[in-house]
Short mmCIF file of C-alpha atoms in Angstrom, two decimals:
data_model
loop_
_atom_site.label_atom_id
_atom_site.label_comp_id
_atom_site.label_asym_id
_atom_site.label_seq_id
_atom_site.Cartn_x
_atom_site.Cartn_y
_atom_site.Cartn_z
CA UNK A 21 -30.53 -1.63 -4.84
CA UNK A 22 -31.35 0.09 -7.89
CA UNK A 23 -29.59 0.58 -11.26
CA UNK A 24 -31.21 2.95 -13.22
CA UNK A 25 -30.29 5.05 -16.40
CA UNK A 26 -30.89 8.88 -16.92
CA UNK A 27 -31.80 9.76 -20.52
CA UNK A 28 -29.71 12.82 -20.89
CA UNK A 29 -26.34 11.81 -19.63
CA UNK A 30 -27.01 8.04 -20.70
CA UNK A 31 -24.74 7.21 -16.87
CA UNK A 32 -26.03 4.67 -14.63
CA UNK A 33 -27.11 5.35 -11.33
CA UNK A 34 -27.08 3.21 -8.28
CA UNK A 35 -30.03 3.86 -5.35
CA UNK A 36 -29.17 1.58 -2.37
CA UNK A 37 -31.71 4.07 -0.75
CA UNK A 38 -34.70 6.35 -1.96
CA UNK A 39 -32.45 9.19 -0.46
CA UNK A 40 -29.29 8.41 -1.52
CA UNK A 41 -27.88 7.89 -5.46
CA UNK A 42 -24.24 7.24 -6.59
CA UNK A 43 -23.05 7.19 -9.49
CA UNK A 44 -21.31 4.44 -12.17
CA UNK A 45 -17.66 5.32 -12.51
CA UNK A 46 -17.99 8.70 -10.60
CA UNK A 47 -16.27 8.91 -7.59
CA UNK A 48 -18.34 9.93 -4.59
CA UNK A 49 -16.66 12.06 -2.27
CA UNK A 50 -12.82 11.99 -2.17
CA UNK A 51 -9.78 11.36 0.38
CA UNK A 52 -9.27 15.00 1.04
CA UNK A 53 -6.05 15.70 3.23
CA UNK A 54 -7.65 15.68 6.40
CA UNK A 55 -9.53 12.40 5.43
CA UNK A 56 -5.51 10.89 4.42
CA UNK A 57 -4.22 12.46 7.47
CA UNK A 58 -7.15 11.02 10.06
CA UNK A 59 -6.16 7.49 8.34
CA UNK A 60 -2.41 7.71 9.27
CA UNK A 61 -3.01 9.20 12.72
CA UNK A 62 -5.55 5.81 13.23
CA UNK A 63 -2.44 3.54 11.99
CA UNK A 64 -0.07 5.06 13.93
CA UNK A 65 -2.78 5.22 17.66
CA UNK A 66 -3.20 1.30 16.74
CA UNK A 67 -0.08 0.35 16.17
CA UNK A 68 1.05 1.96 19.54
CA UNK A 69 -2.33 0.10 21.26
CA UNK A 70 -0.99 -3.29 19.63
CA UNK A 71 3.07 -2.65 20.65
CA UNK A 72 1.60 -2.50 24.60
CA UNK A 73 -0.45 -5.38 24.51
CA UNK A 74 1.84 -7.35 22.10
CA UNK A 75 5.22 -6.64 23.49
CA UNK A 76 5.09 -8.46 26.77
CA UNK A 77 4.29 -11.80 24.32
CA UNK A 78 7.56 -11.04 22.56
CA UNK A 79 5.68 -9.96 19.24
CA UNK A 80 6.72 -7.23 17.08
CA UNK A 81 3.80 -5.40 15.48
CA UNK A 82 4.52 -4.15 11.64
CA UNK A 83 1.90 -1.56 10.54
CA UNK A 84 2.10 -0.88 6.79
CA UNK A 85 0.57 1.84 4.09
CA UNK A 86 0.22 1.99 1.15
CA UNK A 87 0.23 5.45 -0.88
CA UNK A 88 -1.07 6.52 -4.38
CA UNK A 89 2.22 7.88 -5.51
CA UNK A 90 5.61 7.80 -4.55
CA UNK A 91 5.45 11.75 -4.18
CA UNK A 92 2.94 11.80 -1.57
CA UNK A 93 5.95 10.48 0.37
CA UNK A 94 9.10 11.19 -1.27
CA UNK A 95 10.34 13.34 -3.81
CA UNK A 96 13.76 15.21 -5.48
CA UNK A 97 14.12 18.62 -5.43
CA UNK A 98 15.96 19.92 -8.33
CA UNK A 99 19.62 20.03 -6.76
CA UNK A 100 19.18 16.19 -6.57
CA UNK A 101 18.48 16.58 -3.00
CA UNK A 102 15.38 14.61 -1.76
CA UNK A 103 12.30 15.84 0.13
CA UNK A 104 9.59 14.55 2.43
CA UNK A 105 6.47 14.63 0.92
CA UNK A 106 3.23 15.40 2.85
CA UNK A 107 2.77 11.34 3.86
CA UNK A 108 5.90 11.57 5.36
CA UNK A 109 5.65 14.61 6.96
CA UNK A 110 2.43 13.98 8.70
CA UNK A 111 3.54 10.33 9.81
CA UNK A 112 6.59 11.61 11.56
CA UNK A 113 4.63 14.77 13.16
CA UNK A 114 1.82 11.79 14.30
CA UNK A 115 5.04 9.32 15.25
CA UNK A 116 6.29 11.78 17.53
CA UNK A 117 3.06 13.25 19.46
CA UNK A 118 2.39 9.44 19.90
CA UNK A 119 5.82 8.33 21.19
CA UNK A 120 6.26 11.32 23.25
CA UNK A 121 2.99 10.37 25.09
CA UNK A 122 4.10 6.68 25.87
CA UNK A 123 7.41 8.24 27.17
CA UNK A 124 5.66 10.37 29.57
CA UNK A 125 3.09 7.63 30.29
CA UNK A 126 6.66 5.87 31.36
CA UNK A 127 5.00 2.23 29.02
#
């Protein structure tokens, strides 16, 4: 791997390939909401794979996450009231799809 510097910007680069450069203290590429989303759906899919194969034993299976910020999965609205933030939303809507198809799958 490289480290290299660039004259005008004075940032470090690093080249793990010819083809490829990141760079120091820039973040390359971002979790988008369909890359945060794809992550809870894959929590959720395993935790229902490791519930089957782990129940029969008599062992519970605890799946956690962990989130930026607090409003990504809870939040007040202005009456005092709370709301569901988008974390929250999406895990129930993935909870559901998944625990419907284990009902019908009759496991």
């Amino acid at each position: 791997m490289a480290l290299s510097s660039t004259r005008s910007t004075r940032a470090r680069a690093l080249s793990p390939l010819p083809t490829m450069c990141a760079w120091v203290s820039r973040p390359h590429g971002a979790l988008t909401d369909a890359i945060l989303r794809l992550q809870i759906e894959a929590t959720v899919r395993r935790h229902f794979e490791k519930a089957k194969r782990r129940h029969p034993m008599g062992i519970k299976v605890l799946s956690v996450f962990f989130i930026d910020r607090v409003a990504n999965y809870w939040g007040y609205g202005e009456d005092g009231g709370t709301t569901k933030g988008k974390f929250a939303r999406w895990f129930e809507e993935i909870y559901v799809q998944y625990q419907a198809r284990r009902n019908s799958r009759g496991s």
